Short mmCIF file of C-alpha atoms and ligand atoms in Angstrom, two decimals:
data_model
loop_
_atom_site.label_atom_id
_atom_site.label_comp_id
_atom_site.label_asym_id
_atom_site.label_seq_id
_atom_site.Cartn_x
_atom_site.Cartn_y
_atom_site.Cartn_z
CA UNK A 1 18.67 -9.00 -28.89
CA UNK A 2 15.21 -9.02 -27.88
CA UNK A 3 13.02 -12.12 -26.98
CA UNK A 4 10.49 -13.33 -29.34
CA UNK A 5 6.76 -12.49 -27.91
CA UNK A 6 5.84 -16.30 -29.12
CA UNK A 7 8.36 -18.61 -27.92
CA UNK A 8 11.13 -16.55 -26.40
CA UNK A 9 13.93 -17.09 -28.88
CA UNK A 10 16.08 -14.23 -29.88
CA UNK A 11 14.58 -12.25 -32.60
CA UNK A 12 16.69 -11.39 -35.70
CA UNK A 13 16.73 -7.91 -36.73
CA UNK A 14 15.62 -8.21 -40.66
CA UNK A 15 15.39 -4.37 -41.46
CA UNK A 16 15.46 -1.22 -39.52
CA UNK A 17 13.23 2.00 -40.45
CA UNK A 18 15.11 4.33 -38.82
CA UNK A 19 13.42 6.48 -35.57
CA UNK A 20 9.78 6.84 -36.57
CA UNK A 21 7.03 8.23 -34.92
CA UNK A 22 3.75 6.82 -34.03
CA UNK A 23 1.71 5.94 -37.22
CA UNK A 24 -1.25 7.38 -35.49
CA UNK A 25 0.71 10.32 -33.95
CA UNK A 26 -1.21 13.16 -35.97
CA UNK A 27 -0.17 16.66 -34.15
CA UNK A 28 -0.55 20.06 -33.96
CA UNK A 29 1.93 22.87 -34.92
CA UNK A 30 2.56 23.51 -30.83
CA UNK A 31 3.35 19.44 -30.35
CA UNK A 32 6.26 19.26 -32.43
CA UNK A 33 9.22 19.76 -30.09
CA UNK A 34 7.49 16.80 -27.86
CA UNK A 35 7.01 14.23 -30.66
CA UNK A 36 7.64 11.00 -29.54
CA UNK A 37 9.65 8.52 -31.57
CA UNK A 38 10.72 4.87 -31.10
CA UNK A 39 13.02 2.48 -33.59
CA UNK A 40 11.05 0.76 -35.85
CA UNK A 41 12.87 -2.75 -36.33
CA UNK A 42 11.39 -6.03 -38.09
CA UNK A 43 12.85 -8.79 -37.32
CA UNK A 44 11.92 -12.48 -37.73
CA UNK A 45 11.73 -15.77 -34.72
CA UNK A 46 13.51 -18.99 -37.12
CA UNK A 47 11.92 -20.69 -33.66
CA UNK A 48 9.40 -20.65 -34.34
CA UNK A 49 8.44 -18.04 -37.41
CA UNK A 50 7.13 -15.29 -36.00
CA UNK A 51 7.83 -12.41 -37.49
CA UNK A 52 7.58 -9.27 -35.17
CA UNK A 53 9.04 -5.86 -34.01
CA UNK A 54 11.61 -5.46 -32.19
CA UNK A 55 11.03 -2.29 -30.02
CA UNK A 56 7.22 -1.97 -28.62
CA UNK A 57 5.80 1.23 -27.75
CA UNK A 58 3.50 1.77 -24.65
CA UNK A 59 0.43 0.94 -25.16
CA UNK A 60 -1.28 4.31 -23.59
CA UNK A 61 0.77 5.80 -26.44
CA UNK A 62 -0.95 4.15 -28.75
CA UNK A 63 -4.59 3.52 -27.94
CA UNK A 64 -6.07 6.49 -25.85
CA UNK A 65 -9.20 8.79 -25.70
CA UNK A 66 -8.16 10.55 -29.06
CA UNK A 67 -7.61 7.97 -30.95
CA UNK A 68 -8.11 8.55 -34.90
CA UNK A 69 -8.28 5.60 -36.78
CA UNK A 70 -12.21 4.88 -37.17
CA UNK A 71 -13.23 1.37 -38.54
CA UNK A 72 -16.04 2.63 -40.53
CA UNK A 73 -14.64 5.21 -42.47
CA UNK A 74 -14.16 2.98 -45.31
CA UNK A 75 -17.16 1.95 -47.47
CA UNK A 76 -15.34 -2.04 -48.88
CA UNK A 77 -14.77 -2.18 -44.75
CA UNK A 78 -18.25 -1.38 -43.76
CA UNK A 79 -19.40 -4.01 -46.36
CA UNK A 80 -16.72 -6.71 -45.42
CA UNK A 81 -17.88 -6.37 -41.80
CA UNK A 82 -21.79 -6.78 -42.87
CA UNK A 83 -20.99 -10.09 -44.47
CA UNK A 84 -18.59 -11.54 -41.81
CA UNK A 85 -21.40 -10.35 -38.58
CA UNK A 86 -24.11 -12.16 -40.78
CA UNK A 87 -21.54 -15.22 -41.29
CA UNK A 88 -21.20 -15.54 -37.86
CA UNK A 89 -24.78 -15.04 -36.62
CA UNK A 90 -26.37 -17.03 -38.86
CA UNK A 91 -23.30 -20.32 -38.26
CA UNK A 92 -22.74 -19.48 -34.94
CA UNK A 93 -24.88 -17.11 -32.49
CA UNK A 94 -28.42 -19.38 -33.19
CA UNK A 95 -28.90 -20.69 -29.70
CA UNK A 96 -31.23 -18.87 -27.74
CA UNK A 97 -29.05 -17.08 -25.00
CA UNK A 98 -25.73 -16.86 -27.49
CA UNK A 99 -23.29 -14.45 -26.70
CA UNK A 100 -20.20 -12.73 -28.34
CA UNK A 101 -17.58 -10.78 -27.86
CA UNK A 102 -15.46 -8.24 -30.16
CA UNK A 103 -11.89 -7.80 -29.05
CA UNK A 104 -10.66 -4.10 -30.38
CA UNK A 105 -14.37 -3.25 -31.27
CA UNK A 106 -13.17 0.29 -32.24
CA UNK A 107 -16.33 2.53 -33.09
CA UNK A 108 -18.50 -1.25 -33.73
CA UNK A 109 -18.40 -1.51 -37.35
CA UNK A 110 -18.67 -4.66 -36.74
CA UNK A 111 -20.75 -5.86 -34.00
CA UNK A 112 -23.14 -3.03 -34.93
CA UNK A 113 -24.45 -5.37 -37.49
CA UNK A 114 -25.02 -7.99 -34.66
CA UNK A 115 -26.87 -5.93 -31.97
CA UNK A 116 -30.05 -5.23 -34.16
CA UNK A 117 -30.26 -9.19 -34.57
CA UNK A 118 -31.09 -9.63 -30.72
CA UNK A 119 -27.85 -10.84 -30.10
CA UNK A 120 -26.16 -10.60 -26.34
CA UNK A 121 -22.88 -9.17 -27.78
CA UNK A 122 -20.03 -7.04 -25.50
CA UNK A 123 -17.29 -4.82 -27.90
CA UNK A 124 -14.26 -4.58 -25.91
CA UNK A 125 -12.23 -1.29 -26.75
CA UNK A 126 -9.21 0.33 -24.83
CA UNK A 127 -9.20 4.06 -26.82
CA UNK A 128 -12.11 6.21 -25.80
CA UNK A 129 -13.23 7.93 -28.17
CA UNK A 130 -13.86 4.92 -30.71
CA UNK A 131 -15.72 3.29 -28.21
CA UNK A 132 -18.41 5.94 -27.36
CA UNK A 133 -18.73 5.90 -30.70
CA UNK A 134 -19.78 2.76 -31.01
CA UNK A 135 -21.79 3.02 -27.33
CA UNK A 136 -23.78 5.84 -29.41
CA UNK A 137 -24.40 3.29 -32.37
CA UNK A 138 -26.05 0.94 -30.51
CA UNK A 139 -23.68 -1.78 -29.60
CA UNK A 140 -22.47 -2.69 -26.09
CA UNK A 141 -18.70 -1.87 -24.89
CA UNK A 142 -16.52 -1.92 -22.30
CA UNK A 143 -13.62 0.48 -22.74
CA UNK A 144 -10.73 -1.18 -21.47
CA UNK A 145 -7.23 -3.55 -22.68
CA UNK A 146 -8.45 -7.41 -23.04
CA UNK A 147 -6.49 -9.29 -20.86
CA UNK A 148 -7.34 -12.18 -18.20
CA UNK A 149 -8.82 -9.27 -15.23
CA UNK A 150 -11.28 -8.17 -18.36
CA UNK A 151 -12.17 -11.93 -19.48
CA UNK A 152 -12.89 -12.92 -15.56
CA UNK A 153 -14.88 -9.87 -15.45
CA UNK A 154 -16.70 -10.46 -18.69
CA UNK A 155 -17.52 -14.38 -17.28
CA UNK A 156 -18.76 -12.90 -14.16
CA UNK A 157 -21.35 -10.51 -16.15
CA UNK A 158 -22.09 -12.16 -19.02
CA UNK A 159 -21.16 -15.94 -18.67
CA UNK A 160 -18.55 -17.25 -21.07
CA UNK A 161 -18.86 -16.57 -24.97
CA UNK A 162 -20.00 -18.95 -28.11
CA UNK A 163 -17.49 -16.62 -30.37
CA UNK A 164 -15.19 -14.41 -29.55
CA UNK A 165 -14.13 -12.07 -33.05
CA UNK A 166 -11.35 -9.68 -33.42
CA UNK A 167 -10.30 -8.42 -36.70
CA UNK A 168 -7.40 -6.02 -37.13
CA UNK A 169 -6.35 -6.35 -33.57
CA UNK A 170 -4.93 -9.37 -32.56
CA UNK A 171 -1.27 -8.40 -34.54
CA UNK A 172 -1.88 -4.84 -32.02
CA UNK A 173 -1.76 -6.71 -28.63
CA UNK A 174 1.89 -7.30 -27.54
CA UNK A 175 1.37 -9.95 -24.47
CA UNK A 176 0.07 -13.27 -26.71
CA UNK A 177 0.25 -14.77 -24.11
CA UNK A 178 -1.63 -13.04 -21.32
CA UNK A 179 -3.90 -12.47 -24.82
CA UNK A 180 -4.64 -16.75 -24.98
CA UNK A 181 -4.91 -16.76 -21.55
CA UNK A 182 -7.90 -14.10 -21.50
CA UNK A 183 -8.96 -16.23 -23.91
CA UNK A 184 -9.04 -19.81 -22.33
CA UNK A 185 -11.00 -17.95 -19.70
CA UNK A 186 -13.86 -16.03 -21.56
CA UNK A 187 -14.62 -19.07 -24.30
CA UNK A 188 -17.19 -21.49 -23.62
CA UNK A 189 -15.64 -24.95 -23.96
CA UNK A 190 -16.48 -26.03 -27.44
CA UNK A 191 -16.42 -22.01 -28.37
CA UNK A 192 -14.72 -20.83 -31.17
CA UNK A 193 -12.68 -17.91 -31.75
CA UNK A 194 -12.43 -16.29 -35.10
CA UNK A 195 -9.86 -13.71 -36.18
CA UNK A 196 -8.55 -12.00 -38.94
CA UNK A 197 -5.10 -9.35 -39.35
CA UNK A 198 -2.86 -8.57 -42.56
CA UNK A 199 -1.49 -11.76 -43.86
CA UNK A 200 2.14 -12.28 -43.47
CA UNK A 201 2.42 -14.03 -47.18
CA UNK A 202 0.81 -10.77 -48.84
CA UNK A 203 3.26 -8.57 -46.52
CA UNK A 204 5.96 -10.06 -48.32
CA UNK A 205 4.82 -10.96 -51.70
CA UNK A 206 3.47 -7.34 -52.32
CA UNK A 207 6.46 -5.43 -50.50
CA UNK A 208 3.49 -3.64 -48.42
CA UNK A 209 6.32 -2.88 -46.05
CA UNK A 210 4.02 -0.12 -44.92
CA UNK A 211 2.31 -2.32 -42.67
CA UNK A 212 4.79 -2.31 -40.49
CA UNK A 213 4.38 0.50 -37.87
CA UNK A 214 4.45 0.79 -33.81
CA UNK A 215 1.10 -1.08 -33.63
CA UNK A 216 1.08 -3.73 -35.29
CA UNK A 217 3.62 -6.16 -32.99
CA UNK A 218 3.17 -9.57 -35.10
CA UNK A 219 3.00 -10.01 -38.39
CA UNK A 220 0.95 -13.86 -38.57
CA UNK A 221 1.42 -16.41 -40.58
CA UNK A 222 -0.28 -19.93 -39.80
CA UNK A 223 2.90 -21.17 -39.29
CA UNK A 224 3.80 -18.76 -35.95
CA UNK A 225 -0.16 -18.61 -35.47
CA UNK A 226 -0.17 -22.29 -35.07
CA UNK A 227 2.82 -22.26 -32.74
CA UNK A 228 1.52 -19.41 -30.33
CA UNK A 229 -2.11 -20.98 -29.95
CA UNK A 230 -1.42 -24.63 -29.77
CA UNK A 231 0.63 -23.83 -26.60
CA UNK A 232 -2.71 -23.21 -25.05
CA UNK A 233 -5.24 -25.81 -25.98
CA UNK A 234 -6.33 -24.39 -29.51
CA UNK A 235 -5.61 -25.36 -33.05
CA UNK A 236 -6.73 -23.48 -36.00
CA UNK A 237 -9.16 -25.16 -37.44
CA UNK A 238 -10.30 -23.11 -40.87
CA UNK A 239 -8.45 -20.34 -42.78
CA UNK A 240 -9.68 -17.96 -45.04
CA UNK A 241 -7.63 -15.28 -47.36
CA UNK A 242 -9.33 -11.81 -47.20
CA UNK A 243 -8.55 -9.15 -49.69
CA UNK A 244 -9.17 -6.54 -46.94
CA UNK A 245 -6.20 -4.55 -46.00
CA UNK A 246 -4.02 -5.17 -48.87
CA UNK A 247 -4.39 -9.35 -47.72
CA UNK A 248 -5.45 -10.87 -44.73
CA UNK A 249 -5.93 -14.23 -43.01
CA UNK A 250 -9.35 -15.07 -41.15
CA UNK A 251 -8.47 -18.06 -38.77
CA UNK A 252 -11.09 -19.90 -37.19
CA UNK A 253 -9.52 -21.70 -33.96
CA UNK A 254 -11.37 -23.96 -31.23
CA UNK A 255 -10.44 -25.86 -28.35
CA UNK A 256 -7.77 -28.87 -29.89
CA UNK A 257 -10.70 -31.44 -30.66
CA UNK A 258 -13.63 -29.59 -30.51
CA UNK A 259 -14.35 -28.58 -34.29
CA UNK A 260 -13.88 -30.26 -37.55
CA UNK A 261 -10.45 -29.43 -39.21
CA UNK A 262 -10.76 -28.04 -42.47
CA UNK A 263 -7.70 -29.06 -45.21
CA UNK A 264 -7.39 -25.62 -45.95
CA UNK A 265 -5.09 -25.27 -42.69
CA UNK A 266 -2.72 -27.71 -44.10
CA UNK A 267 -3.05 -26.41 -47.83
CA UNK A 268 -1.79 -23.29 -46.33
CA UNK A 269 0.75 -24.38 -44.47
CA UNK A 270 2.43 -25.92 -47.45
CA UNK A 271 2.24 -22.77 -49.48
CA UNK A 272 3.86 -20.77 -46.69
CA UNK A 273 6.72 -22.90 -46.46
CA UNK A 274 6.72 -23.50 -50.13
CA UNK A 275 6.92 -19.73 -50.47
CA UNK A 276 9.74 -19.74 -47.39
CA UNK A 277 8.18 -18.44 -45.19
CA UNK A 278 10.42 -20.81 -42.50
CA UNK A 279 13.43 -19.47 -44.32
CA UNK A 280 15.68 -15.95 -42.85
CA UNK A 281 16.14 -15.62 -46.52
CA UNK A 282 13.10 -14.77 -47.92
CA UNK A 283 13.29 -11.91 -45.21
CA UNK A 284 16.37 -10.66 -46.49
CA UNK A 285 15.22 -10.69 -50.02
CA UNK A 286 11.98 -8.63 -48.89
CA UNK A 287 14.33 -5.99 -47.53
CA UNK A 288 16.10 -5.77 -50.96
CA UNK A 289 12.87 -4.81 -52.30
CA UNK A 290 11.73 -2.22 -49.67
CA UNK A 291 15.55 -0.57 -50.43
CA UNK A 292 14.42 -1.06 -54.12
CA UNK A 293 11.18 0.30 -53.52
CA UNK A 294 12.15 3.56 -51.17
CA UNK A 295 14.56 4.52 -54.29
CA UNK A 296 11.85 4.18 -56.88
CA UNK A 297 9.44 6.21 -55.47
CA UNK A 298 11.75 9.54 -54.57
CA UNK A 299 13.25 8.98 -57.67
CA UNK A 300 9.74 9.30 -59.36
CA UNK A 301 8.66 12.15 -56.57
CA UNK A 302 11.79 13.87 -57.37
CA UNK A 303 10.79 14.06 -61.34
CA UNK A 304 7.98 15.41 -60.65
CA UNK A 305 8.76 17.75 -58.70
CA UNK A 306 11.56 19.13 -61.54
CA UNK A 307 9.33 18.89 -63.92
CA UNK A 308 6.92 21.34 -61.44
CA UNK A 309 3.91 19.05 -61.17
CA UNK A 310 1.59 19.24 -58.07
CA UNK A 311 1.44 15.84 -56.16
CA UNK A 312 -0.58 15.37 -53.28
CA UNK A 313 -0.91 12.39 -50.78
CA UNK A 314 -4.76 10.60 -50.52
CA UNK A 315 -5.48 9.34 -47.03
CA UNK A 316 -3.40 9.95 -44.14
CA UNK A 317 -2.83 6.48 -43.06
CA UNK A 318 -1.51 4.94 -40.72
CA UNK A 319 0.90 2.77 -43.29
CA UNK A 320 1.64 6.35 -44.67
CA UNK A 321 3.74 7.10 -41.77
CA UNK A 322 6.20 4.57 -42.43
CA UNK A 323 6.28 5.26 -46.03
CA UNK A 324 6.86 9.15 -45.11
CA UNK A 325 9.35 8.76 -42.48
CA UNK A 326 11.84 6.04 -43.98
CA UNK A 327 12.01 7.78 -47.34
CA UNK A 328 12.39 10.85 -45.92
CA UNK A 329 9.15 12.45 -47.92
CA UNK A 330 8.84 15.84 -47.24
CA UNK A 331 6.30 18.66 -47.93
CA UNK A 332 8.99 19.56 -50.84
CA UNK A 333 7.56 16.43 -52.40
CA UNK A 334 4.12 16.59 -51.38
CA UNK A 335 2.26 19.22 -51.20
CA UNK A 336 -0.73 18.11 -48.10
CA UNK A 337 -2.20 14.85 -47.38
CA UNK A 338 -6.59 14.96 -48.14
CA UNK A 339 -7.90 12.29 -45.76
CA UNK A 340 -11.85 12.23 -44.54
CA UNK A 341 -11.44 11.68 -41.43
CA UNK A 342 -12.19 14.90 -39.07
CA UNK A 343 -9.65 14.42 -36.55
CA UNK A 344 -6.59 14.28 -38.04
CA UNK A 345 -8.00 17.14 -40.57
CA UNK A 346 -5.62 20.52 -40.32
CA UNK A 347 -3.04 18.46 -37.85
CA UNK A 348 0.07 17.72 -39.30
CA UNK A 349 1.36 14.01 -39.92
CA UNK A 350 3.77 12.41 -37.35
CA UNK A 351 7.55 12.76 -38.32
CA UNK A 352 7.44 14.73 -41.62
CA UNK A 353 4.75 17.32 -40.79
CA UNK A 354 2.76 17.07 -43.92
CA UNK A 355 -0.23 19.44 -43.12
CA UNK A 356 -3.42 17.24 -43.37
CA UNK A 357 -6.56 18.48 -45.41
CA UNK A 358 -10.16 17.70 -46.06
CA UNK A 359 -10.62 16.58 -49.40
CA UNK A 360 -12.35 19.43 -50.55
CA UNK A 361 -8.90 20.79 -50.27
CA UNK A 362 -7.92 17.92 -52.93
CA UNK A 363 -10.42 19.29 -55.36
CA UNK A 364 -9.84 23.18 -55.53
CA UNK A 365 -7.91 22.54 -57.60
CA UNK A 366 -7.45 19.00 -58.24
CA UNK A 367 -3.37 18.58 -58.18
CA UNK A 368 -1.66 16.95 -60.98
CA UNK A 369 -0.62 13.70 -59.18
CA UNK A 370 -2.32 11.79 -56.21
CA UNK A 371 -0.24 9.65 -54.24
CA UNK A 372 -2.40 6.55 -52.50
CA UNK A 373 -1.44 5.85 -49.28
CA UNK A 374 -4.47 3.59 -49.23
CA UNK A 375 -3.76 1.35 -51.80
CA UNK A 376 -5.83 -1.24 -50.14
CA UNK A 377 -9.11 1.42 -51.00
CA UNK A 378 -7.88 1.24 -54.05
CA UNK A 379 -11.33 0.12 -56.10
CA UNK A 380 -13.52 2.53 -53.90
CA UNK A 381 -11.66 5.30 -54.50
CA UNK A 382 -10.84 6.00 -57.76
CA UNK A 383 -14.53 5.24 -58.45
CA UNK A 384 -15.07 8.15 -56.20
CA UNK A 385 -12.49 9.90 -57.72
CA UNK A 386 -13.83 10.22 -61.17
CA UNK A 387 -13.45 13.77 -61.19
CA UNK A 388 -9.95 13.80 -60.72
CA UNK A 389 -9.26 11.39 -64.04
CA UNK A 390 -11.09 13.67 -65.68
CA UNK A 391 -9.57 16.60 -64.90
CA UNK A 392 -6.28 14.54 -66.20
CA UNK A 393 -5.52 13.69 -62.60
CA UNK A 394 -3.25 11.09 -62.49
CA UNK A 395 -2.43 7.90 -59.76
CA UNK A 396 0.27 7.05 -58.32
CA UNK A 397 0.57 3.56 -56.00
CA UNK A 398 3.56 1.95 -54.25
CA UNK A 399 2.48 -1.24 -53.88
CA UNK A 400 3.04 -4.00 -55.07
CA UNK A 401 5.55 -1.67 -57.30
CA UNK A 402 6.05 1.82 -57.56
CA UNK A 403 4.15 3.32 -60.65
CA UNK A 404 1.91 6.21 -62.33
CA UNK A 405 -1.24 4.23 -62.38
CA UNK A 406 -1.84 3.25 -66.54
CA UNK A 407 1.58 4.24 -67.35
CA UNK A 408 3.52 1.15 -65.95
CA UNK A 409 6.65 1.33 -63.80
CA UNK A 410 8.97 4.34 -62.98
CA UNK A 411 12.30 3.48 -64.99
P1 TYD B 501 -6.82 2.45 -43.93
O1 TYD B 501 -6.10 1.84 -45.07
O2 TYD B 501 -7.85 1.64 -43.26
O3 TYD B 501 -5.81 3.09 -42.88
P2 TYD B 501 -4.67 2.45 -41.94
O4 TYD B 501 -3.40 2.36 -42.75
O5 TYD B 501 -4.58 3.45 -40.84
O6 TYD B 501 -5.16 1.08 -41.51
O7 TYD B 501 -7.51 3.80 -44.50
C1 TYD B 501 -8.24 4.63 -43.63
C2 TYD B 501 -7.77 6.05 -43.78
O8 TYD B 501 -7.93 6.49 -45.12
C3 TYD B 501 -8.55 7.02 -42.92
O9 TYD B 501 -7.64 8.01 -42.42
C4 TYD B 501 -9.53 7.67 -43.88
C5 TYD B 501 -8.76 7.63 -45.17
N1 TYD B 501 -9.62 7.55 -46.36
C6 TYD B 501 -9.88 8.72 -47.11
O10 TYD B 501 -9.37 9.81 -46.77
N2 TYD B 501 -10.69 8.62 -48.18
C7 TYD B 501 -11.28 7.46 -48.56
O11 TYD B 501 -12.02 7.43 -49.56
C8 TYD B 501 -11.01 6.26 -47.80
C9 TYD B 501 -11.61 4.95 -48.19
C10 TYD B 501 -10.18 6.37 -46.70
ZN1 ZN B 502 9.73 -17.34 -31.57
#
């Protein structure tokens, strides 16, 4: 059994995916024989409540010069990163000289809205292609992995940082420790870090067992955050739900004794473990309803296909790969996947081979059934999608339960 990342426990194996490739792993026709796949296991620390996966993939597998998940393809995103850059300036980054830095900066959505204020920032991005990206918008980055070698080398440039950010990356790196240690190194002493990944409590409460895919490692709560962070010098001193990304957590963390300690830490804390979050139970349940969840939606695929409808997947996410793979979704089910983003466009996805389209492919003609794979673009989308309702175009979402949008649950 495999050592827990946190506190080196053994990790108990709460549900097992089957062999899945990487979420990201969109491939070409000629790339299929040398698909790589890895066993996607979660499992669950009662140590001390970390829940995480089992098997980690390399890391160069993972985050490399073709990377295609962009930050800013996402309107709500865009706008949720405006608000938390202006947050942070305006609280944080007034003294003259202030400096930040963005851990998995990806193409800068974020920091982009802090460079035009003056700020010294530094984005700090391991797959190429995002970063240039955000190089060519503007915003300062050094492509490389954050560890302690990058934070000594950041200190020795730049001097140490008022705020370090991260958001959507922190549940991606698989050392936590060498991560706090980078940390320790690259904060000013009465710095503070804020960060924010998919909530653990939303994971679980909405069955978004989607979420769980080669990259993300940890799955936080502020129980196991708490327990990781306070074994080097910090305590979480704020936390913040976010509806971004079907639920996440924003911690705010300083040095122990250096920032005022909001109740909302504690207030949490007690809804976790009133919720049971502490408890291998409450995992075991949450597999019940992914089994409950898998059969739901083929069943519902399956009718539709019988009944000779045309159903088509929105958004090739990442989170879609999981879905795919451990129900075993096919192009018999769906017919393509329309997602914006040019460079998965006419690859196939990883494991199932569902061609990938443009969305003008998703118009001409508009299929009978849409299946969301971003659920968590919900709002934005089908206020883009107008077109399709019109056309009698139909919905159908996964999470929290499997269901034709306005017709209520599959029986
Ligand atoms: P996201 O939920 O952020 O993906 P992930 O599961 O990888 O974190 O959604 C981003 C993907 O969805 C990206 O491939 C682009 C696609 N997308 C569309 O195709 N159309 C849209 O309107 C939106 C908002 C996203
Ligand atoms: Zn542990």
């Amino acid at each position: 059994m495999k050592g827990c990342g946190v506190c080196g426990s053994s990790v108990e194996p709460v549900i097992f995916f089957g062999r899945m490739p990487l979420a990201n792993g969109f491939l070409r026709q000629e790339d299929f024989s040398t698909e790589y796949f890895y066993d996607l296991t979660f499992g669950f620390c009662s140590n001390c409540r970390m829940a995480q996966l089992i098997e980690n993939v390399p890391l160069e597998k993972m985050f490399h010069a073709e990377y295609p998940f962009f930050s800013s393809t996402s309107s709500g995103m865009t706008q949720h990163f405006r608000r938390l850059a202006h947050e942070v300036a305006h609280r944080w980054l007034q003294a003259p000289n202030a400096f930040v830095v963005e851990v998995g900066s990806n193409d800068g959505a974020l920091l982009r809205n802090i460079a035009p204020l003056g700020i010294r920032h530094l984005g700090v991005e391991p797959s190429g292609n995002v970063a240039k990206a955000a190089s060519s918008n503007g915003v300062e980055t050094t492509c490389r992995f954050f560890d302690p070698v990058a934070a000594r080398d950041i200190v020795a440039t730049y001097g140490q940082a008022d705020v370090v950010l991260a958001t959507n990356c922190f549940c991606h790196i698989q050392d936590l420790h060498s991560l706090a240690e980078a940390l320790e190194i690259v904060l000013k002493p009465v710095g503070v870090l804020i960060f924010e990944d998919p909530y653990l409590g939303d994971l679980i409460g909405n069955v978004a067992y989607d979420q769980i895919y080669d990259e993300h490692s940890y799955y936080f709560s502020i129980l196991s955050v708490d327990h990781w962070l306070t074994q080097h010098g910090f305590e979480t001193v704020d936390v913040r739900p976010q509806t971004v990304h079907g639920g996440s957590m924003r911690y705010v963390v300083g040095r122990v004794g250096t920032c005022e300690r909001s109740r909302s830490v504690d207030t949490q804390k007690e809804r976790e473990l009133n919720f049971g979050l502490q408890r291998f139970e409450t995992y075991l349940d949450f597999r019940s309803k992914i089994h409950f969840s898998r059969e739901k939606l083929l069943r519902l695929l399956q009718r539709l296909k019988n009944e000779g409808r045309r159903v088509v997947g929105y958004a090739a996410t990442s989170k879609s790969t999981t879905v795919l793979n451990y129900c075993e979704i096919s192009t018999e089910l769906i017919e393509f996947i329309s997602d914006t983003t040019p460079i998965k466009q006419w690859k196939y996805s990883p494991g199932m081979h569902i061609p990938v389209r443009p969305p003008t492919e998703f118009e001409s003609p508009y299929p009978d059934y849409a299946l969301l794979f971003a659920w968590n673009h919900a709002e934005e989308i089908t206020n883009k999608e107008l077109h399709f309702n019109e056309a009698g175009g139909r919905w159908i979402r996964y999470v929290p339960r499997v269901e034709i949008v306005g017709e209520g649950g599959d029986k």
